Amino acid sequence: MALTREEREQFLAEPHIAALAVDAGPGRAPLTVPIWYQYEPGGDIWIMTGLDSRKNELISAAGRFSLMVDRLEPTIRYVSVEGPVVDTAPATLDQLRELSARYLPADKVDGYVDFSWKNHGEQLVLRMRPERWVSSDLGQV
C-alpha cells in the first residue's frame, strides 16, 4: 500500500542509510552507493560527499540523483525519491557534526568529526529537491 505524503516524508526524515543512485553514463549501470543524508519534512534533502569523488562528478554531470531508504521491521516499508540538485556548497564543520550526530552514538560523534574533517578531503553539500516519490508499506508479509 502506498504511503501518504505525511507518512513518506516522516519515514524519510528518520535516520536510515540511503542507497544513492545516479546515472553513470552510456554503457554503465547507475552508480548505487550507501550514503548518510539529512531531511526535514517539506524541505530539500542534503548529502555530503567529497569534492573529488565519483559521486560528485556523476551528480554534477546528471544534475539529479535518487535516494531509496527501507526497513524490514516492524513492517516492510520503503521510500524512493528523485529530483534535481538545487544547490552545491562547501561543507561546514557544523553540517558534518549534524549529519554525524544523526547516525552515530553521541559518544562517537566528536572523534568521527575530528577524523573526517582532517582526513576525508574537501567535502561538498549537495541539496536535492524531491520531485518524484515512490513508496509502499507491505505490512508484515
Short mmCIF file of C-alpha atoms in Angstrom, two decimals:
data_model
loop_
_atom_site.label_atom_id
_atom_site.label_comp_id
_atom_site.label_asym_id
_atom_site.label_seq_id
_atom_site.Cartn_x
_atom_site.Cartn_y
_atom_site.Cartn_z
CA MET A 1 0.00 0.00 0.00
CA ALA A 2 1.37 3.42 -0.96
CA LEU A 3 2.21 5.80 1.88
CA THR A 4 0.53 9.17 2.30
CA ARG A 5 2.62 12.28 1.75
CA GLU A 6 2.94 12.77 5.52
CA GLU A 7 3.93 9.12 6.09
CA ARG A 8 6.58 9.08 3.37
CA GLU A 9 8.07 12.41 4.48
CA GLN A 10 8.19 11.29 8.11
CA PHE A 11 9.78 7.99 7.14
CA LEU A 12 12.41 9.76 5.04
CA ALA A 13 13.14 12.09 7.97
CA GLU A 14 14.17 9.09 10.10
CA PRO A 15 17.92 8.25 10.14
CA HIS A 16 18.02 5.44 7.58
CA ILE A 17 21.08 4.69 5.48
CA ALA A 18 20.08 5.60 1.93
CA ALA A 19 21.03 3.97 -1.33
CA LEU A 20 22.04 6.82 -3.64
CA ALA A 21 21.72 6.18 -7.37
CA VAL A 22 22.95 8.41 -10.18
CA ASP A 23 23.38 7.98 -13.92
CA ALA A 24 26.88 6.68 -14.63
CA GLY A 25 26.83 7.39 -18.36
CA PRO A 26 26.44 5.41 -21.58
CA GLY A 27 27.09 1.70 -21.28
CA ARG A 28 27.17 1.81 -17.48
CA ALA A 29 24.60 0.88 -14.88
CA PRO A 30 23.73 3.65 -12.42
CA LEU A 31 26.23 4.17 -9.62
CA THR A 32 24.49 2.98 -6.46
CA VAL A 33 26.15 3.51 -3.08
CA PRO A 34 25.11 3.79 0.58
CA ILE A 35 25.09 7.31 1.99
CA TRP A 36 24.05 9.35 5.02
CA TYR A 37 21.57 12.13 4.32
CA GLN A 38 19.56 14.80 6.13
CA TYR A 39 15.91 15.65 5.55
CA GLU A 40 13.10 17.52 7.27
CA PRO A 41 9.53 17.04 6.01
CA GLY A 42 8.66 19.55 3.29
CA GLY A 43 12.28 20.56 2.69
CA ASP A 44 15.19 19.61 0.49
CA ILE A 45 17.37 16.57 1.09
CA TRP A 46 21.08 17.12 1.57
CA ILE A 47 24.05 14.82 1.33
CA MET A 48 27.75 15.35 1.84
CA THR A 49 30.40 13.96 -0.48
CA GLY A 50 34.00 14.57 -1.44
CA LEU A 51 34.76 17.30 -3.95
CA ASP A 52 36.86 14.84 -5.97
CA SER A 53 34.53 11.84 -5.54
CA ARG A 54 32.97 9.88 -8.38
CA LYS A 55 29.57 10.60 -6.80
CA ASN A 56 30.13 14.33 -7.10
CA GLU A 57 31.41 14.01 -10.67
CA LEU A 58 28.39 11.96 -11.77
CA ILE A 59 25.82 14.04 -9.88
CA SER A 60 27.30 17.22 -11.37
CA ALA A 61 27.01 15.74 -14.87
CA ALA A 62 23.48 14.39 -14.37
CA GLY A 63 22.14 17.32 -12.37
CA ARG A 64 19.98 14.96 -10.31
CA PHE A 65 20.05 11.79 -8.24
CA SER A 66 17.75 9.49 -6.32
CA LEU A 67 17.73 8.07 -2.81
CA MET A 68 15.98 4.97 -1.54
CA VAL A 69 15.54 4.04 2.11
CA ASP A 70 13.90 0.95 3.52
CA ARG A 71 13.28 -1.11 6.64
CA LEU A 72 12.15 -4.64 7.39
CA GLU A 73 10.60 -4.21 10.86
CA PRO A 74 8.03 -3.68 12.23
CA THR A 75 6.73 -3.75 8.65
CA ILE A 76 8.41 -3.85 5.26
CA ARG A 77 8.47 -0.23 4.11
CA TYR A 78 10.41 1.85 1.60
CA VAL A 79 10.55 5.36 0.19
CA SER A 80 12.34 6.31 -3.01
CA VAL A 81 12.73 9.95 -4.01
CA GLU A 82 14.30 11.58 -7.06
CA GLY A 83 14.95 15.16 -8.00
CA PRO A 84 17.28 17.86 -9.25
CA VAL A 85 20.28 19.25 -7.44
CA VAL A 86 19.27 22.77 -6.42
CA ASP A 87 22.39 23.87 -4.55
CA THR A 88 26.01 22.85 -4.06
CA ALA A 89 28.23 24.47 -1.43
CA PRO A 90 31.36 23.67 0.57
CA ALA A 91 30.52 21.60 3.65
CA THR A 92 30.90 23.19 7.06
CA LEU A 93 32.08 21.62 10.28
CA ASP A 94 28.60 22.23 11.73
CA GLN A 95 26.99 20.29 8.87
CA LEU A 96 29.43 17.40 9.33
CA ARG A 97 28.60 17.36 13.05
CA GLU A 98 24.83 17.46 12.35
CA LEU A 99 25.00 14.59 9.88
CA SER A 100 27.30 12.53 12.10
CA ALA A 101 25.06 13.02 15.14
CA ARG A 102 22.11 11.72 13.12
CA TYR A 103 23.81 8.34 12.63
CA LEU A 104 26.39 7.80 15.36
CA PRO A 105 26.12 7.31 19.13
CA ALA A 106 26.68 10.63 20.93
CA ASP A 107 29.99 9.49 22.42
CA LYS A 108 31.40 8.72 18.94
CA VAL A 109 30.47 11.96 17.15
CA ASP A 110 33.41 14.17 18.20
CA GLY A 111 36.03 11.56 17.33
CA TYR A 112 34.45 10.83 13.96
CA VAL A 113 34.04 14.52 13.10
CA ASP A 114 37.68 15.27 14.00
CA PHE A 115 38.94 12.33 11.94
CA SER A 116 36.69 13.03 8.96
CA TRP A 117 37.43 16.76 8.84
CA LYS A 118 41.19 16.08 8.85
CA ASN A 119 41.31 13.02 6.58
CA HIS A 120 38.47 12.96 4.06
CA GLY A 121 39.49 15.97 1.99
CA GLU A 122 37.28 18.85 0.89
CA GLN A 123 33.59 17.98 1.22
CA LEU A 124 30.54 19.43 -0.51
CA VAL A 125 26.89 19.58 0.49
CA LEU A 126 24.52 18.86 -2.38
CA ARG A 127 20.85 19.72 -1.95
CA MET A 128 18.18 17.84 -3.87
CA ARG A 129 14.59 19.00 -4.26
CA PRO A 130 12.28 15.95 -4.13
CA GLU A 131 10.19 15.78 -7.33
CA ARG A 132 9.12 12.17 -7.70
CA TRP A 133 8.26 9.78 -4.90
CA VAL A 134 7.60 6.05 -4.82
CA SER A 135 6.65 4.47 -1.51
CA SER A 136 5.00 1.44 -0.04
CA ASP A 137 4.33 -0.37 3.18
CA LEU A 138 3.94 -4.08 2.53
CA GLY A 139 2.88 -4.79 6.09
CA GLN A 140 4.05 -7.91 7.86
CA VAL A 141 4.40 -10.32 4.96
#
